[in-house]
PDB file of C-alpha atoms in Angstrom:
ATOM      1  CA  UNK A   6     -52.874 -98.983 152.047  1.00 41.00           C
ATOM      2  CA  UNK A   7     -49.608 -99.517 150.140  1.00 42.00           C
ATOM      3  CA  UNK A   8     -49.172-102.220 147.488  1.00 35.00           C
ATOM      4  CA  UNK A   9     -46.819-104.098 149.801  1.00 39.00           C
ATOM      5  CA  UNK A  10     -49.405-104.070 152.573  1.00 44.00           C
ATOM      6  CA  UNK A  11     -52.121-105.231 150.156  1.00 43.00           C
ATOM      7  CA  UNK A  12     -49.930-108.143 149.067  1.00 41.00           C
ATOM      8  CA  UNK A  13     -49.584-109.358 152.639  1.00 53.00           C
ATOM      9  CA  UNK A  14     -53.280-109.146 153.537  1.00 64.00           C
ATOM     10  CA  UNK A  15     -54.795-112.632 153.785  1.00 67.00           C
ATOM     11  CA  UNK A  16     -57.620-113.194 151.272  1.00 78.00           C
ATOM     12  CA  UNK A  17     -61.182-113.558 152.550  1.00 80.00           C
ATOM     13  CA  UNK A  18     -64.608-114.334 151.114  1.00 86.00           C
ATOM     14  CA  UNK A  19     -64.780-115.239 147.425  1.00 89.00           C
ATOM     15  CA  UNK A  20     -61.064-114.560 146.942  1.00 92.00           C
ATOM     16  CA  UNK A  21     -60.189-117.102 149.637  1.00 94.00           C
ATOM     17  CA  UNK A  22     -62.477-119.824 148.282  1.00 95.00           C
ATOM     18  CA  UNK A  23     -61.273-119.215 144.738  1.00 95.00           C
ATOM     19  CA  UNK A  24     -57.776-120.012 146.007  1.00 95.00           C
ATOM     20  CA  UNK A  25     -59.036-123.160 147.728  1.00 96.00           C
ATOM     21  CA  UNK A  26     -60.701-124.193 144.469  1.00 97.00           C
ATOM     22  CA  UNK A  27     -57.569-123.509 142.406  1.00 97.00           C
ATOM     23  CA  UNK A  28     -55.389-125.456 144.832  1.00 97.00           C
ATOM     24  CA  UNK A  29     -57.863-128.356 144.705  1.00 97.00           C
ATOM     25  CA  UNK A  30     -58.041-128.258 140.917  1.00 97.00           C
ATOM     26  CA  UNK A  31     -54.259-128.384 140.567  1.00 97.00           C
ATOM     27  CA  UNK A  32     -53.713-131.148 143.125  1.00 96.00           C
ATOM     28  CA  UNK A  33     -56.417-133.390 141.627  1.00 95.00           C
ATOM     29  CA  UNK A  34     -55.613-132.706 137.970  1.00 94.00           C
ATOM     30  CA  UNK A  35     -51.876-133.303 138.429  1.00 94.00           C
ATOM     31  CA  UNK A  36     -52.163-136.440 140.567  1.00 92.00           C
ATOM     32  CA  UNK A  37     -54.869-138.156 138.512  1.00 88.00           C
ATOM     33  CA  UNK A  38     -53.136-137.197 135.275  1.00 91.00           C
ATOM     34  CA  UNK A  39     -49.798-138.584 136.480  1.00 90.00           C
ATOM     35  CA  UNK A  40     -51.407-141.898 137.379  1.00 85.00           C
ATOM     36  CA  UNK A  41     -53.164-142.341 134.015  1.00 89.00           C
ATOM     37  CA  UNK A  42     -51.049-145.465 133.150  1.00 90.00           C
ATOM     38  CA  UNK A  43     -52.067-147.168 136.420  1.00 84.00           C
ATOM     39  CA  UNK A  44     -55.703-146.273 135.810  1.00 81.00           C
ATOM     40  CA  UNK A  45     -55.562-147.637 132.252  1.00 86.00           C
ATOM     41  CA  UNK A  46     -54.319-151.017 133.484  1.00 87.00           C
ATOM     42  CA  UNK A  47     -56.766-151.043 136.436  1.00 79.00           C
ATOM     43  CA  UNK A  48     -59.664-150.389 134.066  1.00 78.00           C
ATOM     44  CA  UNK A  49     -58.520-153.186 131.730  1.00 83.00           C
ATOM     45  CA  UNK A  50     -58.357-155.625 134.669  1.00 82.00           C
ATOM     46  CA  UNK A  51     -61.907-154.667 135.677  1.00 75.00           C
ATOM     47  CA  UNK A  52     -63.326-154.890 132.170  1.00 78.00           C
ATOM     48  CA  UNK A  53     -61.471-158.009 130.965  1.00 82.00           C
ATOM     49  CA  UNK A  54     -60.504-160.054 134.053  1.00 82.00           C
ATOM     50  CA  UNK A  55     -60.011-163.255 132.052  1.00 84.00           C
ATOM     51  CA  UNK A  56     -57.486-161.553 129.760  1.00 87.00           C
ATOM     52  CA  UNK A  57     -55.647-159.585 132.453  1.00 88.00           C
ATOM     53  CA  UNK A  58     -55.585-162.147 135.250  1.00 83.00           C
ATOM     54  CA  UNK A  59     -51.978-162.204 136.458  1.00 83.00           C
ATOM     55  CA  UNK A  60     -51.778-159.068 138.582  1.00 81.00           C
ATOM     56  CA  UNK A  61     -50.798-155.457 138.085  1.00 82.00           C
ATOM     57  CA  UNK A  62     -47.180-155.821 136.946  1.00 86.00           C
ATOM     58  CA  UNK A  63     -47.933-158.628 134.501  1.00 91.00           C
ATOM     59  CA  UNK A  64     -50.922-156.713 133.133  1.00 90.00           C
ATOM     60  CA  UNK A  65     -48.710-153.662 132.517  1.00 91.00           C
ATOM     61  CA  UNK A  66     -46.314-155.794 130.480  1.00 92.00           C
ATOM     62  CA  UNK A  67     -49.212-157.476 128.680  1.00 91.00           C
ATOM     63  CA  UNK A  68     -50.767-154.161 127.633  1.00 90.00           C
ATOM     64  CA  UNK A  69     -47.452-152.675 126.484  1.00 92.00           C
ATOM     65  CA  UNK A  70     -46.511-155.821 124.533  1.00 91.00           C
ATOM     66  CA  UNK A  71     -49.864-156.006 122.772  1.00 87.00           C
ATOM     67  CA  UNK A  72     -50.492-152.325 122.068  1.00 88.00           C
ATOM     68  CA  UNK A  73     -47.324-150.353 122.752  1.00 90.00           C
ATOM     69  CA  UNK A  74     -46.331-148.059 125.620  1.00 90.00           C
ATOM     70  CA  UNK A  75     -48.303-145.139 124.192  1.00 88.00           C
ATOM     71  CA  UNK A  76     -51.592-146.826 125.072  1.00 88.00           C
ATOM     72  CA  UNK A  77     -50.815-146.266 128.773  1.00 91.00           C
ATOM     73  CA  UNK A  78     -51.579-142.567 128.257  1.00 89.00           C
ATOM     74  CA  UNK A  79     -54.996-143.285 126.734  1.00 86.00           C
ATOM     75  CA  UNK A  80     -57.539-140.984 128.328  1.00 84.00           C
ATOM     76  CA  UNK A  81     -54.997-138.523 129.733  1.00 89.00           C
ATOM     77  CA  UNK A  82     -56.916-135.520 128.349  1.00 87.00           C
ATOM     78  CA  UNK A  83     -60.305-136.281 129.909  1.00 87.00           C
ATOM     79  CA  UNK A  84     -58.602-137.512 133.084  1.00 87.00           C
ATOM     80  CA  UNK A  85     -56.741-134.249 133.650  1.00 92.00           C
ATOM     81  CA  UNK A  86     -59.628-132.006 132.589  1.00 91.00           C
ATOM     82  CA  UNK A  87     -62.250-133.951 134.535  1.00 89.00           C
ATOM     83  CA  UNK A  88     -60.329-134.117 137.773  1.00 91.00           C
ATOM     84  CA  UNK A  89     -59.152-130.504 137.460  1.00 95.00           C
ATOM     85  CA  UNK A  90     -62.815-129.467 137.499  1.00 94.00           C
ATOM     86  CA  UNK A  91     -63.744-132.019 140.123  1.00 94.00           C
ATOM     87  CA  UNK A  92     -60.898-130.953 142.409  1.00 96.00           C
ATOM     88  CA  UNK A  93     -62.021-127.337 142.307  1.00 97.00           C
ATOM     89  CA  UNK A  94     -65.554-128.235 143.366  1.00 97.00           C
ATOM     90  CA  UNK A  95     -64.430-130.898 145.846  1.00 97.00           C
ATOM     91  CA  UNK A  96     -61.796-129.023 147.829  1.00 97.00           C
ATOM     92  CA  UNK A  97     -63.293-125.567 147.419  1.00 96.00           C
ATOM     93  CA  UNK A  98     -66.747-126.901 148.261  1.00 97.00           C
ATOM     94  CA  UNK A  99     -65.498-128.838 151.267  1.00 97.00           C
ATOM     95  CA  UNK A 100     -63.895-125.717 152.739  1.00 96.00           C
ATOM     96  CA  UNK A 101     -67.047-123.688 152.034  1.00 96.00           C
ATOM     97  CA  UNK A 102     -69.533-126.156 153.516  1.00 96.00           C
ATOM     98  CA  UNK A 103     -67.348-126.841 156.535  1.00 95.00           C
ATOM     99  CA  UNK A 104     -67.285-123.136 157.387  1.00 94.00           C
ATOM    100  CA  UNK A 105     -71.019-122.823 156.675  1.00 95.00           C
ATOM    101  CA  UNK A 106     -71.841-125.518 159.227  1.00 96.00           C
ATOM    102  CA  UNK A 107     -69.445-124.087 161.803  1.00 95.00           C
ATOM    103  CA  UNK A 108     -71.044-120.649 161.416  1.00 94.00           C
ATOM    104  CA  UNK A 109     -74.510-122.200 161.708  1.00 95.00           C
ATOM    105  CA  UNK A 110     -73.984-124.141 164.953  1.00 95.00           C
ATOM    106  CA  UNK A 111     -71.076-122.321 166.579  1.00 94.00           C
ATOM    107  CA  UNK A 112     -67.463-123.277 167.230  1.00 91.00           C
ATOM    108  CA  UNK A 113     -68.007-125.299 170.417  1.00 92.00           C
ATOM    109  CA  UNK A 114     -70.798-127.437 168.953  1.00 95.00           C
ATOM    110  CA  UNK A 115     -68.789-127.838 165.746  1.00 95.00           C
ATOM    111  CA  UNK A 116     -65.784-129.201 167.641  1.00 94.00           C
ATOM    112  CA  UNK A 117     -68.002-131.723 169.431  1.00 94.00           C
ATOM    113  CA  UNK A 118     -69.609-132.776 166.131  1.00 95.00           C
ATOM    114  CA  UNK A 119     -66.642-132.337 163.842  1.00 95.00           C
ATOM    115  CA  UNK A 120     -66.764-135.841 162.349  1.00 96.00           C
ATOM    116  CA  UNK A 121     -70.348-135.292 161.205  1.00 96.00           C
ATOM    117  CA  UNK A 122     -69.393-131.897 159.756  1.00 97.00           C
ATOM    118  CA  UNK A 123     -66.472-133.432 157.858  1.00 97.00           C
ATOM    119  CA  UNK A 124     -68.737-136.167 156.448  1.00 97.00           C
ATOM    120  CA  UNK A 125     -71.631-133.943 155.396  1.00 97.00           C
ATOM    121  CA  UNK A 126     -69.416-131.189 153.980  1.00 97.00           C
ATOM    122  CA  UNK A 127     -67.475-133.715 151.906  1.00 97.00           C
ATOM    123  CA  UNK A 128     -70.648-135.415 150.655  1.00 97.00           C
ATOM    124  CA  UNK A 129     -72.306-132.178 149.489  1.00 98.00           C
ATOM    125  CA  UNK A 130     -69.112-130.921 147.841  1.00 98.00           C
ATOM    126  CA  UNK A 131     -68.600-134.219 146.034  1.00 96.00           C
ATOM    127  CA  UNK A 132     -72.133-134.246 144.612  1.00 97.00           C
ATOM    128  CA  UNK A 133     -71.543-130.992 142.740  1.00 96.00           C
ATOM    129  CA  UNK A 134     -68.031-132.087 141.789  1.00 95.00           C
ATOM    130  CA  UNK A 135     -69.440-135.228 140.183  1.00 94.00           C
ATOM    131  CA  UNK A 136     -71.847-133.242 138.015  1.00 93.00           C
ATOM    132  CA  UNK A 137     -68.749-131.657 136.459  1.00 91.00           C
ATOM    133  CA  UNK A 138     -66.693-134.873 136.375  1.00 89.00           C
ATOM    134  CA  UNK A 139     -69.177-137.382 134.949  1.00 91.00           C
ATOM    135  CA  UNK A 140     -69.094-136.478 131.220  1.00 92.00           C
ATOM    136  CA  UNK A 141     -65.303-136.484 131.148  1.00 90.00           C
ATOM    137  CA  UNK A 142     -65.045-139.714 133.149  1.00 85.00           C
ATOM    138  CA  UNK A 143     -67.481-141.410 130.748  1.00 88.00           C
ATOM    139  CA  UNK A 144     -65.300-140.257 127.850  1.00 90.00           C
ATOM    140  CA  UNK A 145     -62.128-141.510 129.562  1.00 86.00           C
ATOM    141  CA  UNK A 146     -63.546-144.969 130.215  1.00 83.00           C
ATOM    142  CA  UNK A 147     -64.828-145.264 126.647  1.00 88.00           C
ATOM    143  CA  UNK A 148     -61.390-144.347 125.266  1.00 86.00           C
ATOM    144  CA  UNK A 149     -59.626-146.845 127.539  1.00 81.00           C
ATOM    145  CA  UNK A 150     -62.067-149.715 126.996  1.00 80.00           C
ATOM    146  CA  UNK A 151     -62.436-149.113 123.223  1.00 85.00           C
ATOM    147  CA  UNK A 152     -59.098-147.733 121.956  1.00 81.00           C
ATOM    148  CA  UNK A 153     -60.441-147.338 118.405  1.00 86.00           C
ATOM    149  CA  UNK A 154     -63.518-145.389 119.535  1.00 91.00           C
ATOM    150  CA  UNK A 155     -61.875-141.972 119.075  1.00 90.00           C
ATOM    151  CA  UNK A 156     -58.486-140.300 118.891  1.00 86.00           C
ATOM    152  CA  UNK A 157     -58.771-138.174 122.019  1.00 85.00           C
ATOM    153  CA  UNK A 158     -60.854-136.061 124.371  1.00 88.00           C
ATOM    154  CA  UNK A 159     -62.563-133.760 121.866  1.00 90.00           C
ATOM    155  CA  UNK A 160     -63.390-136.419 119.279  1.00 92.00           C
ATOM    156  CA  UNK A 161     -64.502-138.932 121.905  1.00 92.00           C
ATOM    157  CA  UNK A 162     -66.655-136.397 123.731  1.00 93.00           C
ATOM    158  CA  UNK A 163     -68.232-135.234 120.474  1.00 94.00           C
ATOM    159  CA  UNK A 164     -68.992-138.768 119.272  1.00 94.00           C
ATOM    160  CA  UNK A 165     -70.673-139.793 122.533  1.00 94.00           C
ATOM    161  CA  UNK A 166     -72.731-136.600 122.522  1.00 94.00           C
ATOM    162  CA  UNK A 167     -73.815-137.109 118.906  1.00 94.00           C
ATOM    163  CA  UNK A 168     -74.591-140.828 119.100  1.00 93.00           C
ATOM    164  CA  UNK A 169     -76.004-141.205 122.607  1.00 93.00           C
ATOM    165  CA  UNK A 170     -76.956-137.751 123.860  1.00 93.00           C
ATOM    166  CA  UNK A 171     -76.229-136.084 127.178  1.00 92.00           C
ATOM    167  CA  UNK A 172     -78.108-138.290 129.638  1.00 89.00           C
ATOM    168  CA  UNK A 173     -77.385-141.783 128.287  1.00 89.00           C
ATOM    169  CA  UNK A 174     -73.975-140.939 126.892  1.00 91.00           C
ATOM    170  CA  UNK A 175     -72.506-138.920 129.745  1.00 91.00           C
ATOM    171  CA  UNK A 176     -74.680-139.518 132.785  1.00 91.00           C
ATOM    172  CA  UNK A 177     -75.588-143.219 132.609  1.00 84.00           C
ATOM    173  CA  UNK A 178     -72.694-143.638 135.017  1.00 76.00           C
ATOM    174  CA  UNK A 179     -73.782-140.771 137.288  1.00 85.00           C
ATOM    175  CA  UNK A 180     -75.365-143.139 139.813  1.00 80.00           C
ATOM    176  CA  UNK A 181     -72.229-145.301 140.132  1.00 74.00           C
ATOM    177  CA  UNK A 182     -70.043-142.193 140.251  1.00 79.00           C
ATOM    178  CA  UNK A 183     -72.092-140.896 143.173  1.00 86.00           C
ATOM    179  CA  UNK A 184     -72.012-144.324 144.852  1.00 78.00           C
ATOM    180  CA  UNK A 185     -68.241-144.430 144.391  1.00 78.00           C
ATOM    181  CA  UNK A 186     -67.162-140.837 144.844  1.00 86.00           C
ATOM    182  CA  UNK A 187     -69.404-139.694 147.706  1.00 92.00           C
ATOM    183  CA  UNK A 188     -68.438-142.513 150.116  1.00 88.00           C
ATOM    184  CA  UNK A 189     -64.843-142.220 148.854  1.00 91.00           C
ATOM    185  CA  UNK A 190     -64.678-138.481 149.488  1.00 95.00           C
ATOM    186  CA  UNK A 191     -66.450-138.697 152.835  1.00 95.00           C
ATOM    187  CA  UNK A 192     -63.985-141.362 153.985  1.00 93.00           C
ATOM    188  CA  UNK A 193     -61.077-139.476 152.427  1.00 95.00           C
ATOM    189  CA  UNK A 194     -61.715-136.219 154.277  1.00 97.00           C
ATOM    190  CA  UNK A 195     -62.847-137.591 157.627  1.00 96.00           C
ATOM    191  CA  UNK A 196     -59.959-140.085 157.858  1.00 96.00           C
ATOM    192  CA  UNK A 197     -57.500-137.406 156.769  1.00 97.00           C
ATOM    193  CA  UNK A 198     -58.801-134.919 159.340  1.00 96.00           C
ATOM    194  CA  UNK A 199     -58.780-137.433 162.188  1.00 95.00           C
ATOM    195  CA  UNK A 200     -55.400-138.908 161.223  1.00 95.00           C
ATOM    196  CA  UNK A 201     -53.743-135.502 160.964  1.00 94.00           C
ATOM    197  CA  UNK A 202     -55.373-134.477 164.240  1.00 93.00           C
ATOM    198  CA  UNK A 203     -53.938-137.564 165.966  1.00 93.00           C
ATOM    199  CA  UNK A 204     -50.476-136.915 164.520  1.00 94.00           C
ATOM    200  CA  UNK A 205     -50.555-133.246 165.519  1.00 92.00           C
ATOM    201  CA  UNK A 206     -51.611-134.217 169.039  1.00 90.00           C
ATOM    202  CA  UNK A 207     -48.429-136.272 169.319  1.00 91.00           C
ATOM    203  CA  UNK A 208     -45.938-133.858 167.702  1.00 90.00           C
ATOM    204  CA  UNK A 209     -47.253-130.465 168.785  1.00 80.00           C
ATOM    205  CA  UNK A 210     -49.249-127.488 167.435  1.00 83.00           C
ATOM    206  CA  UNK A 211     -49.073-126.641 163.723  1.00 84.00           C
ATOM    207  CA  UNK A 212     -47.724-123.189 164.518  1.00 83.00           C
ATOM    208  CA  UNK A 213     -44.516-124.718 165.949  1.00 87.00           C
ATOM    209  CA  UNK A 214     -43.830-127.068 163.031  1.00 89.00           C
ATOM    210  CA  UNK A 215     -41.746-126.463 159.929  1.00 91.00           C
ATOM    211  CA  UNK A 216     -43.224-126.453 156.431  1.00 90.00           C
ATOM    212  CA  UNK A 217     -41.480-129.740 155.665  1.00 93.00           C
ATOM    213  CA  UNK A 218     -42.948-131.404 158.740  1.00 94.00           C
ATOM    214  CA  UNK A 219     -46.445-130.195 157.867  1.00 93.00           C
ATOM    215  CA  UNK A 220     -46.074-131.529 154.324  1.00 94.00           C
ATOM    216  CA  UNK A 221     -44.956-134.898 155.721  1.00 95.00           C
ATOM    217  CA  UNK A 222     -47.993-134.988 158.019  1.00 95.00           C
ATOM    218  CA  UNK A 223     -50.249-134.245 155.045  1.00 95.00           C
ATOM    219  CA  UNK A 224     -48.575-137.042 153.073  1.00 95.00           C
ATOM    220  CA  UNK A 225     -48.939-139.604 155.850  1.00 96.00           C
ATOM    221  CA  UNK A 226     -52.515-138.671 156.709  1.00 96.00           C
ATOM    222  CA  UNK A 227     -53.400-138.640 153.009  1.00 96.00           C
ATOM    223  CA  UNK A 228     -51.952-142.129 152.511  1.00 96.00           C
ATOM    224  CA  UNK A 229     -54.016-143.523 155.387  1.00 96.00           C
ATOM    225  CA  UNK A 230     -57.176-141.841 154.132  1.00 96.00           C
ATOM    226  CA  UNK A 231     -56.574-142.971 150.557  1.00 94.00           C
ATOM    227  CA  UNK A 232     -56.293-146.643 151.473  1.00 94.00           C
ATOM    228  CA  UNK A 233     -59.506-146.497 153.522  1.00 92.00           C
ATOM    229  CA  UNK A 234     -61.365-144.624 150.798  1.00 91.00           C
ATOM    230  CA  UNK A 235     -60.207-147.018 148.052  1.00 89.00           C
ATOM    231  CA  UNK A 236     -61.573-150.074 149.856  1.00 89.00           C
ATOM    232  CA  UNK A 237     -64.916-148.425 150.624  1.00 86.00           C
ATOM    233  CA  UNK A 238     -65.518-147.250 147.059  1.00 84.00           C
ATOM    234  CA  UNK A 239     -64.130-150.238 145.102  1.00 86.00           C
ATOM    235  CA  UNK A 240     -67.453-151.988 144.220  1.00 85.00           C
ATOM    236  CA  UNK A 241     -68.917-148.833 142.701  1.00 80.00           C
ATOM    237  CA  UNK A 242     -65.668-148.162 140.813  1.00 77.00           C
ATOM    238  CA  UNK A 243     -65.984-151.576 139.153  1.00 81.00           C
ATOM    239  CA  UNK A 244     -69.637-150.945 138.266  1.00 80.00           C
ATOM    240  CA  UNK A 245     -68.707-147.557 136.813  1.00 73.00           C
ATOM    241  CA  UNK A 246     -66.138-149.137 134.505  1.00 71.00           C
ATOM    242  CA  UNK A 247     -68.615-151.800 133.385  1.00 76.00           C
ATOM    243  CA  UNK A 248     -71.590-149.500 132.756  1.00 73.00           C
ATOM    244  CA  UNK A 249     -69.521-147.043 130.733  1.00 63.00           C
ATOM    245  CA  UNK A 250     -67.884-149.725 128.574  1.00 65.00           C
ATOM    246  CA  UNK A 251     -70.771-149.733 126.140  1.00 55.00           C
ATOM    247  CA  UNK A 252     -74.295-148.461 125.726  1.00 59.00           C
ATOM    248  CA  UNK A 253     -77.035-150.669 127.133  1.00 64.00           C
ATOM    249  CA  UNK A 254     -80.802-151.026 127.403  1.00 67.00           C
ATOM    250  CA  UNK A 255     -83.045-150.489 130.408  1.00 70.00           C
ATOM    251  CA  UNK A 256     -82.797-148.018 133.259  1.00 72.00           C
ATOM    252  CA  UNK A 257     -79.478-147.196 134.868  1.00 69.00           C
ATOM    253  CA  UNK A 258     -80.587-148.793 138.150  1.00 75.00           C
ATOM    254  CA  UNK A 259     -81.678-152.046 136.486  1.00 80.00           C
ATOM    255  CA  UNK A 260     -78.356-152.211 134.652  1.00 79.00           C
ATOM    256  CA  UNK A 261     -76.461-151.653 137.909  1.00 78.00           C
ATOM    257  CA  UNK A 262     -78.398-154.361 139.717  1.00 82.00           C
ATOM    258  CA  UNK A 263     -77.868-156.771 136.845  1.00 83.00           C
ATOM    259  CA  UNK A 264     -74.144-156.086 136.687  1.00 84.00           C
ATOM    260  CA  UNK A 265     -73.750-156.472 140.452  1.00 85.00           C
ATOM    261  CA  UNK A 266     -75.543-159.826 140.318  1.00 87.00           C
ATOM    262  CA  UNK A 267     -73.346-161.056 137.471  1.00 85.00           C
ATOM    263  CA  UNK A 268     -70.110-160.006 139.160  1.00 85.00           C
ATOM    264  CA  UNK A 269     -70.791-161.132 142.727  1.00 87.00           C
ATOM    265  CA  UNK A 270     -68.760-159.954 145.711  1.00 84.00           C
ATOM    266  CA  UNK A 271     -65.447-161.236 144.324  1.00 85.00           C
ATOM    267  CA  UNK A 272     -66.044-159.608 140.964  1.00 87.00           C
ATOM    268  CA  UNK A 273     -66.931-156.256 142.517  1.00 87.00           C
ATOM    269  CA  UNK A 274     -63.496-156.145 144.145  1.00 86.00           C
ATOM    270  CA  UNK A 275     -61.524-156.927 140.985  1.00 80.00           C
ATOM    271  CA  UNK A 276     -58.578-154.572 140.661  1.00 77.00           C
ATOM    272  CA  UNK A 277     -58.587-153.642 144.378  1.00 85.00           C
ATOM    273  CA  UNK A 278     -54.828-154.117 144.776  1.00 85.00           C
ATOM    274  CA  UNK A 279     -53.824-151.722 142.013  1.00 78.00           C
ATOM    275  CA  UNK A 280     -56.555-149.293 143.080  1.00 82.00           C
ATOM    276  CA  UNK A 281     -55.213-149.188 146.654  1.00 90.00           C
ATOM    277  CA  UNK A 282     -51.776-148.387 145.228  1.00 85.00           C
ATOM    278  CA  UNK A 283     -53.188-145.730 142.921  1.00 78.00           C
ATOM    279  CA  UNK A 284     -55.660-144.104 145.315  1.00 87.00           C
ATOM    280  CA  UNK A 285     -53.359-144.276 148.333  1.00 91.00           C
ATOM    281  CA  UNK A 286     -50.542-142.629 146.393  1.00 87.00           C
ATOM    282  CA  UNK A 287     -52.621-139.952 144.699  1.00 86.00           C
ATOM    283  CA  UNK A 288     -54.526-139.060 147.888  1.00 94.00           C
ATOM    284  CA  UNK A 289     -51.279-138.662 149.817  1.00 95.00           C
ATOM    285  CA  UNK A 290     -49.869-136.348 147.168  1.00 95.00           C
ATOM    286  CA  UNK A 291     -53.177-134.509 146.751  1.00 96.00           C
ATOM    287  CA  UNK A 292     -53.231-133.399 150.371  1.00 97.00           C
ATOM    288  CA  UNK A 293     -49.513-132.566 150.328  1.00 96.00           C
ATOM    289  CA  UNK A 294     -49.836-130.490 147.141  1.00 96.00           C
ATOM    290  CA  UNK A 295     -53.090-128.902 148.310  1.00 97.00           C
ATOM    291  CA  UNK A 296     -51.530-127.769 151.582  1.00 94.00           C
ATOM    292  CA  UNK A 297     -48.440-126.373 149.895  1.00 95.00           C
ATOM    293  CA  UNK A 298     -50.398-124.524 147.185  1.00 96.00           C
ATOM    294  CA  UNK A 299     -52.772-123.035 149.765  1.00 94.00           C
ATOM    295  CA  UNK A 300     -49.767-121.722 151.642  1.00 92.00           C
ATOM    296  CA  UNK A 301     -48.182-120.332 148.459  1.00 93.00           C
ATOM    297  CA  UNK A 302     -51.449-118.552 147.590  1.00 93.00           C
ATOM    298  CA  UNK A 303     -51.823-117.166 151.094  1.00 91.00           C
ATOM    299  CA  UNK A 304     -55.049-119.153 151.556  1.00 89.00           C
ATOM    300  CA  UNK A 305     -54.499-119.939 155.226  1.00 79.00           C
ATOM    301  CA  UNK A 306     -57.825-118.592 156.478  1.00 75.00           C
ATOM    302  CA  UNK A 307     -59.810-121.834 156.425  1.00 80.00           C
ATOM    303  CA  UNK A 308     -61.821-122.708 159.502  1.00 84.00           C
ATOM    304  CA  UNK A 309     -60.291-125.199 161.971  1.00 85.00           C
ATOM    305  CA  UNK A 310     -62.502-127.370 164.159  1.00 87.00           C
ATOM    306  CA  UNK A 311     -59.967-129.671 165.780  1.00 78.00           C
ATOM    307  CA  UNK A 312     -60.029-130.063 169.535  1.00 71.00           C
ATOM    308  CA  UNK A 313     -57.722-127.626 171.278  1.00 63.00           C
TER     309      UNK A 313
END
């Protein structure tokens, strides 16, 4: 086989899933990193609602006036690194588990049960993604909530590890991350798949559409899925910010229950508006970037289980 022929052969097996993982890592790292300023303000609203009580725009101005514009990039390092890793496990894992279930039950049964396959595949992939994400997310929240805690990713990570250890320092928020990220990711993928399927049913088969049209479909479907996922996962996102703000006593579960009782329903949905903006935007761009990078890498061999 010539080099030119080798270059045009579609990747399979580990090579294919490595490309899925790389595309997922890039789309998540770039989008979450770009929205660091929004996340900084959202986290401040959640942690200090009495101080930042006048909405997203006013809170932006308040933060910049009090601490300077540079503070809006607080936590950029752990945000990019954490979501780069998480994106690799999430998107690569989702593609892997989806194919695994299709192979296990057959194409016809998979089509008839595709929603369940989307949900379970996303949930399993997200669990492993969160194992990678949690230490870096704990570091990010500590840097945002306590600006004097450390100067950046390495120093913050090292201080938490030294003072609190692995479990309490990095994984005290693992429960809330799972409660937030697994429902979020399940909703994100299933709503995206069903929304894009509905759009494709109305405009025609993918094979007949231009690259620009496909990117637009990914953007629109991603926006819809992001809004749904943000609402579903908002209470756990608030708890995650609170539990990582400072070290505490008692088990993680008892701390979560106590925090939920203190906050109430209204308190658990603090910061929902800005989070819908952030998550809706980043999810839309994630799916658009993911689709385009997969195409650029030649990773077009993923399994499809939409109805014909």
